[in-house]
Coordinates of C-alpha atoms in Angstrom, one line a residue:
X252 CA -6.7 -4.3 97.2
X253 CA -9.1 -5.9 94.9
X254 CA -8.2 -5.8 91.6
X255 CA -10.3 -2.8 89.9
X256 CA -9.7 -4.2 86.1
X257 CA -9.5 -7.3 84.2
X258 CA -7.0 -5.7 82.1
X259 CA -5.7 -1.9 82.2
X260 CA -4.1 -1.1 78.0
X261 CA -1.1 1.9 78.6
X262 CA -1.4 3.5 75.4
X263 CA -4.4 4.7 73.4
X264 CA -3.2 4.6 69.6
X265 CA -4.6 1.8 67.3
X266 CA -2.8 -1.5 69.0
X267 CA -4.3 0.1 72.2
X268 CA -7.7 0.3 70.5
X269 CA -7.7 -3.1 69.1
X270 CA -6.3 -5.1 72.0
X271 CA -9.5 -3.3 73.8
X272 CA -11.6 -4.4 71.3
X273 CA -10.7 -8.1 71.4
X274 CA -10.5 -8.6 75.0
X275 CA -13.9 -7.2 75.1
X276 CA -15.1 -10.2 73.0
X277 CA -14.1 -12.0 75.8
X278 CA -15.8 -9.9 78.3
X279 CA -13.0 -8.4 80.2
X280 CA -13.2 -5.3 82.2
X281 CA -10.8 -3.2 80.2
X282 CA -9.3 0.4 81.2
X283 CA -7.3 2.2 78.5
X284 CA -4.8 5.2 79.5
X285 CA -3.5 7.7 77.6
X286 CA -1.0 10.9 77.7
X287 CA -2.9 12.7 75.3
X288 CA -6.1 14.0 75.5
X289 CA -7.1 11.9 72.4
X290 CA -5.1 9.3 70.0
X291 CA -2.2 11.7 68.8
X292 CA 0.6 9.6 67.1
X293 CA 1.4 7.6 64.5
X294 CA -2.1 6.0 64.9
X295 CA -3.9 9.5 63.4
X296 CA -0.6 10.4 61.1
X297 CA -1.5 8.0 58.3
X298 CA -2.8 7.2 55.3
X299 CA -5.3 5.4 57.0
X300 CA -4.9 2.6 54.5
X301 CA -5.7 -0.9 55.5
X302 CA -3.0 -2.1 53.3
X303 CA -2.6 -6.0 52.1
X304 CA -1.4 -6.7 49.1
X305 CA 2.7 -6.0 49.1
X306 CA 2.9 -7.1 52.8
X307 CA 5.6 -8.9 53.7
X308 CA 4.5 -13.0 53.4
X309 CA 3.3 -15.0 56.3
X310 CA 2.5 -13.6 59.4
X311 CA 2.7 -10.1 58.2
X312 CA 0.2 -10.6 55.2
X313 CA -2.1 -13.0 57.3
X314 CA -2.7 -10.3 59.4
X315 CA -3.4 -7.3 57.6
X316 CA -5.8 -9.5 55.7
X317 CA -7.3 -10.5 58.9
X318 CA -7.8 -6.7 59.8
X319 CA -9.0 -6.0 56.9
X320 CA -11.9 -8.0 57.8
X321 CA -12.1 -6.6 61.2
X322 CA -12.1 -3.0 60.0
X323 CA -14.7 -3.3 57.9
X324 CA -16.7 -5.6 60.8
X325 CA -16.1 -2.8 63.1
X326 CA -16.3 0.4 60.6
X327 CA -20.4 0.7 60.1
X328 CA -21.0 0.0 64.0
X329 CA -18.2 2.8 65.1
X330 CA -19.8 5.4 62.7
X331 CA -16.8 5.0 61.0
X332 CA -16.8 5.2 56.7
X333 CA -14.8 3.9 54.7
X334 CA -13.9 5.9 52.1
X335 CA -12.9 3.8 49.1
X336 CA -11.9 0.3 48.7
X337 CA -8.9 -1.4 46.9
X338 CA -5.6 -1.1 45.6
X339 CA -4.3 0.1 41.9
X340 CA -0.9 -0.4 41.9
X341 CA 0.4 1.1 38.2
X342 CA 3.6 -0.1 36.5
X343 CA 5.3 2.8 35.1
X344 CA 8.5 0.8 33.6
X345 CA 8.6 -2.6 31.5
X346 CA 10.5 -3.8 34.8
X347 CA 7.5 -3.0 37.4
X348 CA 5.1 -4.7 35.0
X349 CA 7.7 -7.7 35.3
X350 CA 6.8 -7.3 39.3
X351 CA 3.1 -7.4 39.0
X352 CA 3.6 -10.2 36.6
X353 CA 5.8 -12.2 39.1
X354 CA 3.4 -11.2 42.2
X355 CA 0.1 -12.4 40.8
X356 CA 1.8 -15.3 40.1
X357 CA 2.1 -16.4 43.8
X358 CA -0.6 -16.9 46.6
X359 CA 0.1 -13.5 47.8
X360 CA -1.9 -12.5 44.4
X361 CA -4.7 -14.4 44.5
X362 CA -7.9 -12.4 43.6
X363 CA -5.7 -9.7 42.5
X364 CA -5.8 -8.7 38.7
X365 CA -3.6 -8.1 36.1
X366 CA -4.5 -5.0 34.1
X367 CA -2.9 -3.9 30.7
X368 CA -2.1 0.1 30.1
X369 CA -5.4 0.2 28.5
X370 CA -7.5 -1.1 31.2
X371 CA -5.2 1.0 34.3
X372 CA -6.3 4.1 32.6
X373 CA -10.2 3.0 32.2
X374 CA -9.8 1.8 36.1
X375 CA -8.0 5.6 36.9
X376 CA -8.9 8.2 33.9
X377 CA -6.8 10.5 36.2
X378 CA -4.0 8.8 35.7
X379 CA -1.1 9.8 33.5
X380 CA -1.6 7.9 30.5
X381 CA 1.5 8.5 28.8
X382 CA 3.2 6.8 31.7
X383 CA 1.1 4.3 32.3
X384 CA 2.0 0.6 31.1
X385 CA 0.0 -1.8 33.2
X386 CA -1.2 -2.0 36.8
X387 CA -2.4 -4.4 39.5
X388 CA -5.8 -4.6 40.9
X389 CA -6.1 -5.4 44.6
X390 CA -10.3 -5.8 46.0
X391 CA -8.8 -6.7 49.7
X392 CA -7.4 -2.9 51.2
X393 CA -10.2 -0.2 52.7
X394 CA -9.4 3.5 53.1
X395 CA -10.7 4.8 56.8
X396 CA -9.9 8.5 57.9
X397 CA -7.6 8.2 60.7
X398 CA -8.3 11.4 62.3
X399 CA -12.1 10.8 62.6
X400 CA -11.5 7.0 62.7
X401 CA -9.1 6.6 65.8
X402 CA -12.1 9.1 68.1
X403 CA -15.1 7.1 66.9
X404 CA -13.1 3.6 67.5
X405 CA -12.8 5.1 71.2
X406 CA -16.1 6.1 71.7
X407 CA -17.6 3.2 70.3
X408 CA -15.2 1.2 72.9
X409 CA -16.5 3.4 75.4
X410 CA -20.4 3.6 74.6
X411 CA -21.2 0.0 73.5
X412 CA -17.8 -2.2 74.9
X413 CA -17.8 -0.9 78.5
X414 CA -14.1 -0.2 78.1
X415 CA -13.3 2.8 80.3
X416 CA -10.7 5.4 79.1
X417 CA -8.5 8.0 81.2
X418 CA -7.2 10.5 78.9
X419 CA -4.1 13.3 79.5
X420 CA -3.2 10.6 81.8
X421 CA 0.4 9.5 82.0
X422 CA 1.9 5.6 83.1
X423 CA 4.9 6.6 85.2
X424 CA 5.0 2.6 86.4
X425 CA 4.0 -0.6 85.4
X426 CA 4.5 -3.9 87.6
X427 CA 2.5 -7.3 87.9
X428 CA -1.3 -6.5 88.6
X429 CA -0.4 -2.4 89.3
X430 CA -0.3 0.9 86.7
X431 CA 0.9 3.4 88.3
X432 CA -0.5 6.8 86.7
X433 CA -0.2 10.1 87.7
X434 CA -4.0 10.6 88.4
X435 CA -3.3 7.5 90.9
X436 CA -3.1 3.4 90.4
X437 CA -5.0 1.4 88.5
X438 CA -5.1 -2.5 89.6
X439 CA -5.5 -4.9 87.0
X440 CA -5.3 -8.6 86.9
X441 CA -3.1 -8.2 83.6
X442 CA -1.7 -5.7 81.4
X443 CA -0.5 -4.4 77.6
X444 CA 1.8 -1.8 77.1
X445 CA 1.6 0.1 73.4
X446 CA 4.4 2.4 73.7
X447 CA 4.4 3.3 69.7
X448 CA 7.7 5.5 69.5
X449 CA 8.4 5.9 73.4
X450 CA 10.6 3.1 73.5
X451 CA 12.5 5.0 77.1
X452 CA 9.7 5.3 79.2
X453 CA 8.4 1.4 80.1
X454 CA 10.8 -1.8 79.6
X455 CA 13.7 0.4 78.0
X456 CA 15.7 -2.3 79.0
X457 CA 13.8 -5.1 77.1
X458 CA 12.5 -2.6 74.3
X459 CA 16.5 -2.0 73.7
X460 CA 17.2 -6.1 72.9
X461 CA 15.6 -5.6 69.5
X462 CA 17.3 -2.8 68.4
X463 CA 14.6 -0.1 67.6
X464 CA 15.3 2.9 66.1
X465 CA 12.6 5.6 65.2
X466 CA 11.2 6.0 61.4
X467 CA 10.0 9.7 60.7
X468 CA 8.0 10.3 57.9
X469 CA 6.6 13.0 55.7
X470 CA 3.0 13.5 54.2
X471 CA 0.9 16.0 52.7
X472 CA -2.6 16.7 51.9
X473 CA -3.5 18.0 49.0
X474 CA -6.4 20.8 48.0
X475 CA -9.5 18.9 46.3
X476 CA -9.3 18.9 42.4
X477 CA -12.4 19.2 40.0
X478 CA -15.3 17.3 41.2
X479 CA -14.9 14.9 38.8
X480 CA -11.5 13.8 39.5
X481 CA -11.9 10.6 41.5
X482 CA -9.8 8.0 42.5
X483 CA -11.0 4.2 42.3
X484 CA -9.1 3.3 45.5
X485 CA -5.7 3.6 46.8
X486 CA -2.9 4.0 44.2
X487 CA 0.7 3.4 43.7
X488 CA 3.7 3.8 41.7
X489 CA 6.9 1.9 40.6
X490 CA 8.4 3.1 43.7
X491 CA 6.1 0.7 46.0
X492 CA 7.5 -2.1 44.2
X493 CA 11.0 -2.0 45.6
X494 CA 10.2 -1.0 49.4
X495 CA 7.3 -3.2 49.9
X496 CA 8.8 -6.5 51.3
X497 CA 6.0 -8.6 49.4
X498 CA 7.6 -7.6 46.5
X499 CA 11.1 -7.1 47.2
X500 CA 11.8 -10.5 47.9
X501 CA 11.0 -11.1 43.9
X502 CA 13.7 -11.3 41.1
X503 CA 11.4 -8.9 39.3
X504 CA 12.0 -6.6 42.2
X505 CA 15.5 -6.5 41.8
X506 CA 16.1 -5.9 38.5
X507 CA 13.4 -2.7 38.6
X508 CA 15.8 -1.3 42.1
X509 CA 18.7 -1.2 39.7
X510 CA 16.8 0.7 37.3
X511 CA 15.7 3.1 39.7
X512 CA 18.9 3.4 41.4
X513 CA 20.0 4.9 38.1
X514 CA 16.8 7.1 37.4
X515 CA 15.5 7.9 40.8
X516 CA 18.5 7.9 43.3
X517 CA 17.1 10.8 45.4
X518 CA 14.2 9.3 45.8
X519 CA 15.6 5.7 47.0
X520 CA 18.0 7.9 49.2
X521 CA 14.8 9.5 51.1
X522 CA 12.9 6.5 51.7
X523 CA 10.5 7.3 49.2
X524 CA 8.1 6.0 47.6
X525 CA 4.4 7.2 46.5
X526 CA 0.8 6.5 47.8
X527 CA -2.2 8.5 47.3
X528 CA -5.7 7.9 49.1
X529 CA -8.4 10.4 48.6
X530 CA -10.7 12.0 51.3
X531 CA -14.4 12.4 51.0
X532 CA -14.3 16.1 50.3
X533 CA -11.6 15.2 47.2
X534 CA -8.7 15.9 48.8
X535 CA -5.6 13.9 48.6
X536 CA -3.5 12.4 51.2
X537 CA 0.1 12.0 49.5
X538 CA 3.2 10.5 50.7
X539 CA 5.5 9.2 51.7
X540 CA 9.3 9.1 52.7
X541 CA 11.5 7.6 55.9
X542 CA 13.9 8.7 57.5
X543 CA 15.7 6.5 60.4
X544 CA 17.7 7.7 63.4
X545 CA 17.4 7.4 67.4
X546 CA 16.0 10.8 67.9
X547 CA 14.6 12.2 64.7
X548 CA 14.9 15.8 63.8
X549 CA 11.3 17.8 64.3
X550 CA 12.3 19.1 60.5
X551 CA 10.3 18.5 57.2
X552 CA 12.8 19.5 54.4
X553 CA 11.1 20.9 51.0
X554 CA 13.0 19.0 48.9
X555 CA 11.6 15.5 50.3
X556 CA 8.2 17.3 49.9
X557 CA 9.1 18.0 45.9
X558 CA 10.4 14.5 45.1
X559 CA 7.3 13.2 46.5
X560 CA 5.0 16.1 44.7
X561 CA 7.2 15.4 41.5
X562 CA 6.7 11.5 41.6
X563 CA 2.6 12.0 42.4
X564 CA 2.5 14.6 39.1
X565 CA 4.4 11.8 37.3
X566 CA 1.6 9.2 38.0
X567 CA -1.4 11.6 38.1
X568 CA -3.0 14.3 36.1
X569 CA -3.1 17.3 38.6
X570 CA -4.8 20.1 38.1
X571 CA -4.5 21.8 40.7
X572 CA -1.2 20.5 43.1
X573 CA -1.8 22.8 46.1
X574 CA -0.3 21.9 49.2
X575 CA -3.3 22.6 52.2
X576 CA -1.4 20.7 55.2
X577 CA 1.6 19.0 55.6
X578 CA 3.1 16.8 59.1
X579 CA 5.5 14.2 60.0
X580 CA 5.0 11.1 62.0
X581 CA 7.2 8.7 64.3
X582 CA 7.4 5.4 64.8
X583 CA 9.2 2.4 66.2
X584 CA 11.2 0.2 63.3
X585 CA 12.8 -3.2 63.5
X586 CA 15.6 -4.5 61.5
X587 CA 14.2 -8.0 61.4
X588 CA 10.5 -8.1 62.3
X589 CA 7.3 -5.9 61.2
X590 CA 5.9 -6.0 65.0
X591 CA 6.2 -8.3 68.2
X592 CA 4.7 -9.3 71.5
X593 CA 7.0 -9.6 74.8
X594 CA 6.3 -10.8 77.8
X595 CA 8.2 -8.6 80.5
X596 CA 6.6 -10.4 83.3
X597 CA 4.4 -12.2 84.2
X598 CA 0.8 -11.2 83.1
X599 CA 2.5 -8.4 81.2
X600 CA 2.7 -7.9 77.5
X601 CA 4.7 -5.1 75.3
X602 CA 2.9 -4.7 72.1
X603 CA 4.8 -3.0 69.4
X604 CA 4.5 -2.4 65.6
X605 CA 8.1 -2.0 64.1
X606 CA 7.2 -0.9 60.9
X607 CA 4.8 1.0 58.7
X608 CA 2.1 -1.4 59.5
X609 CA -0.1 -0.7 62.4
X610 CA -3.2 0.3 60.3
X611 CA -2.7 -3.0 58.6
X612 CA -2.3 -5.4 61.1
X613 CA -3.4 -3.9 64.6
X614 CA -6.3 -5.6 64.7
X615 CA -4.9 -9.0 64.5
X616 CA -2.4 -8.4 66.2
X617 CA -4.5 -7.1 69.3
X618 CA -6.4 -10.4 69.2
X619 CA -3.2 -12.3 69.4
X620 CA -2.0 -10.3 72.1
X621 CA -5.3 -10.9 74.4
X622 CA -5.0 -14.7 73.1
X623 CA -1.0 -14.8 74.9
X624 CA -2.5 -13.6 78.0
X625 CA -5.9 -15.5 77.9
X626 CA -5.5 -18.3 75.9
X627 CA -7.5 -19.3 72.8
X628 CA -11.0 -18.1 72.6
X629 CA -13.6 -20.9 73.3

């Protein structure tokens, strides 16, 4: 009956990941288990942009700043590239320039810079230039691939951490110091639960107090254009200025939302709004929109897919707009918090990202997690 782990991790998605990493700083004896047969969800349906600027201030910011860091610690030892680095955030209306204005003007904007048309088309030649009126310069995101990212983050756990996995393994039970799996029971001094969307299976009881409800989401990748067309780092259009909560909370903000309440309504009704990363063989991950219910449909209408194809032509000059993959993701969604950490019981904790943000802020919030349980590092 002695206890097999230091800490067992249910749930093998990126909070999973990075709680494993941290508490292997410590030197725990870690175990992570997973449904799947590899990191599945939300975790390897992304962007896979490390995104800061436009997070929401305080916590939120803090700690997809901190991840940042972490990422691109932990990137080159994982075998892990990243794939471009920063944010361009383009103003496409007198009114988002009047956001970018008002943003760099607080600390969230700090080392962020202030382009004019002229110098958002020398940063992007691709670009549409005619639409173009300013832009935004952020040096703090990274762009990882999350499909390779997630597997090499694992193995690396695996290889060089001493974390063990069990894959296509599911937790039917969780209690003080005991997992119980369908391959058998794990004992473990302590123990983090990462449901992602499955907010019925563990704690549905204490999961249901903060009123969750599931965000589904649509993306697309799209075919590689002339080897010459390149993008300098993430970008972003007007649209990003009224859903990201860095920049809502601005009077700038506002103003641009009745605008595009007038000009854009489908596109506000969808959830939309636009970001584009590029892959290393030139293609182009686009997205994306939201869509909120308790059970989401499995459904990924066309007409969300044109809005979002419309706005990225808008913003872009596309040669070649082909469509090569398209999927949806879940995941869990707060009305009043971007993630949190619960303590069910004693020596438990439920770690869940409400919001769009895991890539962001998993890291950090991982390392707070392990610090609940373990106290501050010495």
């Amino acid at each position: 009956m002695g206890h097999t782990y230091d800490l067992a991790i249910v749930g093998g998605g990126i909070c999973g990941l990075a709680s494993a990493l941290a508490a292997s700083k410590r030197g725990k004896r870690v175990i992570v288990v997973d449904r799947d047969a590899q990191s599945n969800g939300a975790s390897v349906r992304n962007f896979g942009f490390v995104t800061v600027t436009g997070q929401k201030q305080g916590e939120t910011w803090e700690r997809a700043y901190k991840s940042a860091s972490i990422w691109r610690d932990i990137a080159p030892k994982a075998g892990i590239p990243v794939l471009h680095d920063g944010l361009l955030v383009t103003a496409q209306r007198p009114e988002a320039v009047a956001v970018l204005e008002e943003f760099a003007a607080t600390e969230m904007g700090r080392d962020c810079t202030l382009l004019t048309a002229e110098e958002t088309v020398e940063k992007a030649p691709v670009l549409g230039q005619k639409t173009i009126l300013g832009g935004l310069w952020s040096p703090h995101e990274a762009r990882v691939e999350p499909r390779q990212a997630l597997p090499r983050l694992a193995q690396y756990l695996e290889a060089s951490c001493g974390v063990d996995f069990r894959w296509s393994t599911a937790v039917t039970g969780v209690s003080a110091e005991t997992v119980e799996t369908t391959s058998g029971t794990i004992r473990a001094e302590s123990v983090i639960v990462c449901p992602g969307p499955d907010i019925a299976t563990l704690y549905p009881e204490r999961l249901a107090s903060y009123n969750l409800r599931l965000c589904k989401l649509q993306m697309l990748r799209v075919a590689p254009q002339s080897p010459e067309w390149k993008l300098p780092g993430a970008v972003m259009s007007d649209l990003s200025l009224v859903r990201y909560e860095g920049y809502t909370g601005l009077a700038a903000s506002k103003v641009l939302r009745a605008r595009l309440e007038r000009e854009q309504p489908q596109w506000l009704a969808h959830g939309i709004h636009l970001i584009v990363v590029q892959g290393a063989d030139g293609s182009l991950v686009v997205g994306d929109s939201h869509h909120y219910a308790k059970t989401p449909d499995p459904f990924a209408p066309a007409v969300v897919e044109d809005l979002i194809m419309e706005e990225a032509g808008q913003m872009l000059q596309l040669e070649n707009p082909r469509v090569i993959e398209r999927w949806t993701g879940i995941y869990p969604s707060s009305p009043d918090r971007t993630a949190f950490i619960d303590t069910p019981e004693d020596g438990v904790r439920l770690l869940v990202v409400s919001s769009g943000t895991g890539m962001s802020t998993a890291f950090a919030l991982g390392e707070e997690t392990i610090t609940s349980l373990y106290g501050a590092a010495a």
